[in-house]
Coordinates of C-alpha atoms and ligand atoms in Angstrom, one line a residue:
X1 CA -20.9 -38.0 0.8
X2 CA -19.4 -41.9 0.9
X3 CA -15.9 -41.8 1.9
X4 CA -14.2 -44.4 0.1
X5 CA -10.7 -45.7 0.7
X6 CA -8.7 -47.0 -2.6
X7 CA -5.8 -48.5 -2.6
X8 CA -2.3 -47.1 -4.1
X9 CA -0.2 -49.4 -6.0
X10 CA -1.1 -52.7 -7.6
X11 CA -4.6 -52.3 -8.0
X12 CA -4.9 -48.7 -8.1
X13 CA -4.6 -48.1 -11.8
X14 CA -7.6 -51.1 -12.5
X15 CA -9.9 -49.6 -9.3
X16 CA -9.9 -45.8 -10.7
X17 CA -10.7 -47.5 -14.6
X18 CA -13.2 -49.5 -12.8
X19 CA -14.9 -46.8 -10.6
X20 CA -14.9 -44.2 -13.6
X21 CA -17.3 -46.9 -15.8
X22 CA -19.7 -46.9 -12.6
X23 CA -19.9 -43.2 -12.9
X24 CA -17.5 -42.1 -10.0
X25 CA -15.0 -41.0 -12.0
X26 CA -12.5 -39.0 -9.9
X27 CA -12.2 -35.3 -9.9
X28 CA -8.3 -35.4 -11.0
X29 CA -6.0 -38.7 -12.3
X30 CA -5.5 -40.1 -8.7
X31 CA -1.8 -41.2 -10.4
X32 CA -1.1 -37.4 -10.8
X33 CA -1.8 -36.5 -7.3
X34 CA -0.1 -36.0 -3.9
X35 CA -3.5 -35.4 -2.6
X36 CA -4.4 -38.1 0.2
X37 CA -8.1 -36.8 -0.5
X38 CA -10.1 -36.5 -4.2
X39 CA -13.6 -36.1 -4.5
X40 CA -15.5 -37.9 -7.3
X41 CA -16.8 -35.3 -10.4
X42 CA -20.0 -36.5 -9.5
X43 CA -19.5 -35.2 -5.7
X44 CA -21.3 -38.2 -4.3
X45 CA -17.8 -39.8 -2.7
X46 CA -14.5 -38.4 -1.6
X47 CA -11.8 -40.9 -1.9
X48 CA -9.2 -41.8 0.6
X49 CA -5.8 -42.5 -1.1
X50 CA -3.9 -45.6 1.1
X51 CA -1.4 -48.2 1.2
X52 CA -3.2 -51.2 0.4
X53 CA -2.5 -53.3 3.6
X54 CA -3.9 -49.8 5.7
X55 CA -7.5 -50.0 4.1
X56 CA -9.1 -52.6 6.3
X57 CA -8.2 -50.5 9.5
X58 CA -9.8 -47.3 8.3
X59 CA -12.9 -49.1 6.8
X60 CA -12.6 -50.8 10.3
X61 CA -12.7 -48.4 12.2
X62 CA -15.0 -46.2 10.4
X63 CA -12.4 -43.7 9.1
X64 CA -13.6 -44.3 5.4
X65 CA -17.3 -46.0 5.1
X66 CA -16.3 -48.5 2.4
X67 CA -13.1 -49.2 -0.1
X68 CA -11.7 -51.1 -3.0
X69 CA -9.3 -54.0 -1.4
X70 CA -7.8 -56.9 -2.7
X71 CA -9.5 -60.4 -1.1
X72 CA -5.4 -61.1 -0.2
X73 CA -5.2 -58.0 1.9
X74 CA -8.9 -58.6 3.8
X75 CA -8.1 -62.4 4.4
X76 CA -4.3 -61.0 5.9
X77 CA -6.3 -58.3 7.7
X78 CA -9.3 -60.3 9.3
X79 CA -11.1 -57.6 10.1
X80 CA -14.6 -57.0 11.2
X81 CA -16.2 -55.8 7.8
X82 CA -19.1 -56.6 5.2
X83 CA -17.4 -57.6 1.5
X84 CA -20.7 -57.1 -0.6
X85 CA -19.2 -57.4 -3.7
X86 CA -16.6 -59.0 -5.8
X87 CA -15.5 -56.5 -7.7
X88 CA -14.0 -58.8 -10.9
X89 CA -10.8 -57.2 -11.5
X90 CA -7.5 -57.3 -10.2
X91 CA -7.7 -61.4 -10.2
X92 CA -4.7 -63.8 -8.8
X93 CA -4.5 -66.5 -6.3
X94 CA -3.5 -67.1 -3.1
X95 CA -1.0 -70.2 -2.9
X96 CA 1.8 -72.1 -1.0
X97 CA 5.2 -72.6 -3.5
X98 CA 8.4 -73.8 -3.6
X99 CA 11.2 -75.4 -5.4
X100 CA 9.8 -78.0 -7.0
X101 CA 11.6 -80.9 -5.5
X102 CA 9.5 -80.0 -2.3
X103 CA 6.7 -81.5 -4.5
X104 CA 7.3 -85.2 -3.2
X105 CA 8.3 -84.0 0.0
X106 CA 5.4 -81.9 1.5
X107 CA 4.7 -84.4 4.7
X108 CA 8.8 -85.1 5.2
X109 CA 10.6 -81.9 6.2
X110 CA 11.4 -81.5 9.5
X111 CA 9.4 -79.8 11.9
X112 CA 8.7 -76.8 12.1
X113 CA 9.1 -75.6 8.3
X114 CA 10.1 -72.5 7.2
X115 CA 7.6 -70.4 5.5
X116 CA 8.4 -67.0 4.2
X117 CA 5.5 -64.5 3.1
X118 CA 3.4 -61.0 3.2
X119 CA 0.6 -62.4 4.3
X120 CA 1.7 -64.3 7.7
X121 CA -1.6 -64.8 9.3
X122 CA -2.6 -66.4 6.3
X123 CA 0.3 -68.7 6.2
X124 CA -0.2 -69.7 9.6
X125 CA -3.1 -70.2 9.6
X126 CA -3.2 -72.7 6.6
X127 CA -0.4 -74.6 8.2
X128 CA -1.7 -75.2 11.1
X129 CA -5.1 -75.9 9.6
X130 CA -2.8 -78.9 7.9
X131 CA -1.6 -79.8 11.3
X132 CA 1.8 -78.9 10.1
X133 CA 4.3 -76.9 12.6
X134 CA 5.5 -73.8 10.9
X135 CA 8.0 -70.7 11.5
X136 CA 6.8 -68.1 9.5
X137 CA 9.1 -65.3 8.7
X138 CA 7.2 -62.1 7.3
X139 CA 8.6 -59.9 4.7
X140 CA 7.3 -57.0 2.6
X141 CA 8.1 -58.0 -1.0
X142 CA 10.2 -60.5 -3.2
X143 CA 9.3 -63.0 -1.2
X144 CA 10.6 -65.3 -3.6
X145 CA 14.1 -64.9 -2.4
X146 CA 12.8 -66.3 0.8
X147 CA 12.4 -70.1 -1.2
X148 CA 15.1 -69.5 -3.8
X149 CA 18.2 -68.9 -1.3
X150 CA 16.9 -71.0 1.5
X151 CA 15.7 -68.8 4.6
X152 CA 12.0 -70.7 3.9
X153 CA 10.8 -74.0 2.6
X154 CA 8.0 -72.9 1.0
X155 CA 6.0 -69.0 0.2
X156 CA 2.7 -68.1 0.9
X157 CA 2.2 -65.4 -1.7
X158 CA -0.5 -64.2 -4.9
X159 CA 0.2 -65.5 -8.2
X160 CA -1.1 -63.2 -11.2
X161 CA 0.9 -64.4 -14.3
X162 CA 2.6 -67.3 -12.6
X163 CA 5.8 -65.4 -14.3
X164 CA 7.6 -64.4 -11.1
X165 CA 7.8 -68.0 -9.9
X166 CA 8.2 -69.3 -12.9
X167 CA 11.5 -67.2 -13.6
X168 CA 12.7 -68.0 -10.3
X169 CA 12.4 -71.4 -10.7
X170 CA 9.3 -72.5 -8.0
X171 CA 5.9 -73.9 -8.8
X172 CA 2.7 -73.9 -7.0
X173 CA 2.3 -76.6 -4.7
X174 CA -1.0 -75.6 -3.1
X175 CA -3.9 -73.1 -3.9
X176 CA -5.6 -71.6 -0.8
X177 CA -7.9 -68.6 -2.4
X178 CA -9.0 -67.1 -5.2
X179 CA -8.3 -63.4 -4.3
X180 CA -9.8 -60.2 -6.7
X181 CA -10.4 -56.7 -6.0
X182 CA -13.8 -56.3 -3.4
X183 CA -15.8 -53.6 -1.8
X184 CA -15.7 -53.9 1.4
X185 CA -18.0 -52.3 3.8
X186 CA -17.7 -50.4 7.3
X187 CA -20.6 -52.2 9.4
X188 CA -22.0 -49.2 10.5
X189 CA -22.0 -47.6 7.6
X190 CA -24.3 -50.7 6.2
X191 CA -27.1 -49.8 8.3
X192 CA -26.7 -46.0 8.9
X193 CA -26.2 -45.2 5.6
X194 CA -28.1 -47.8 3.9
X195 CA -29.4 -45.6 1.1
X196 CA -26.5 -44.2 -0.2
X197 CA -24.4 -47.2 0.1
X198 CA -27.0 -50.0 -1.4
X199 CA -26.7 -46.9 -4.5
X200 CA -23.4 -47.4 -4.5
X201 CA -22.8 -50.9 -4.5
X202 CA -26.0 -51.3 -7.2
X203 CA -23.8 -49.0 -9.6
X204 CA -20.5 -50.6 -9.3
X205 CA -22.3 -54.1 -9.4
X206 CA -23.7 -53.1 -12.8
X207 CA -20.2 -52.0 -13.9
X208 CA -19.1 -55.5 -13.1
X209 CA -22.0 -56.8 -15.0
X210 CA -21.1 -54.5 -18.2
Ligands
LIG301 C1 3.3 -59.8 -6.4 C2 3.6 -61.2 -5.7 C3 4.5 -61.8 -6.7 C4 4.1 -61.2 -8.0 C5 3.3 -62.3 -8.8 O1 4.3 -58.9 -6.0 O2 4.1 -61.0 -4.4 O3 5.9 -61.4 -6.4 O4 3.3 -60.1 -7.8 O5 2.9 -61.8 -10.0 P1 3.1 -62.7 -11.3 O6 2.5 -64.0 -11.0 O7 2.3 -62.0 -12.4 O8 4.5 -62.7 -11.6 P2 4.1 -57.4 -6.3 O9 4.2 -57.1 -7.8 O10 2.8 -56.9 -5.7 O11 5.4 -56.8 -5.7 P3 6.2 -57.1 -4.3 O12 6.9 -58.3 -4.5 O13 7.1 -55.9 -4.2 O14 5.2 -57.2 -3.2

């Protein structure tokens, strides 16, 4: 049995829709449960119920063989996995915003800037990929605040709607990813288990398909 990891939150509600159209529907409504473990009706995966940002260390390290995990989360995470498949849902983007006046400025500001955001690996290293010094200051939500009230310049956050920004008056100044939902895949569990997880991943890529 394939031990998958899904996230809680955000994507969850999209990733147990998703996974019950590739025939893995799970054994109970994974929103009804205070179960950290549910196996699929079919009884070919168990699935590991995590916080989002945890799911690259347990594929990582072998804990769960693959999981469901947003491209944001992976490109934060850098870990050592195999992403076989975009999974289509759960879409957004990656991107660097501000107040708009900061538009014009982008090469002025004094060095370093301030940059506010969940994802700070990310943040620093598009910065410094610009060769622009940066502080980056890393909160867990409503990041926002960070560029409305002044702690940052500028955000390094996803964008689904574009709403959020929108009604707190910033705009995107720069796009760094496309980000949507993936499977991603332990690397031992690519080649030990190659059989059960090249069935897997052939299911949910004709679900994506459908
Ligand atoms: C994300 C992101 C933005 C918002 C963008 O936050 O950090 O705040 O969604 O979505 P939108 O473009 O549709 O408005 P999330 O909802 O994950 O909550 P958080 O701020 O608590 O992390």
């Amino acid at each position: 049995m394939l031990r998958i990891a899904l996230p809680t939150g955000r994507v969850a509600m999209q990733a147990e829709a998703f996974l019950t159209k590739a025939g893995y529907a799970p054994s109970e409504p994974l929103s009804q449960t205070r179960k950290l473990t549910v196996r699929s009706e079919c009884g070919r995966v168990e699935y590991l119920l995590v916080k989002p940002v945890d799911a690259p260390l347990y594929i990582e390290q072998g804990v769960a063989d693959c999981g469901v995990v947003g491209k944001d989360v992976l490109m934060e995470a850098g870990a050592d996995l195999l992403e076989p498949l975009d999974l289509g849902f759960s879409r957004c983007r990656m991107v660097v915003a501000g107040r708009p006046e900061l538009e014009r400025r982008m090469d002025n500001l004094l060095s370093p800037v301030r940059v506010a955001s969940k994802f700070p690996r990310v943040a620093q290293h598009h910065f410094a990929k610009k060769g622009v010094p940066c502080t980056v200051f890393k909160l867990s939500g409503s990041v926002e605040i960070g560029a409305v009230l002044g702690l940052s310049h500028y955000i390094v956050d996803i964008v689904e709607t574009g709403t959020t920004l929108r009604e707190n008056g910033l705009v995107v100044l720069e796009e760094i990813a496309d980000c949507s939902a993936r499977l991603a895949v332990n690397r031992a569990a690519w080649y030990a288990r190659l059989e059960e997880v090249r069935a897997l991943v052939e299911q949910l890529r004709t679900a994506v398909g459908d």
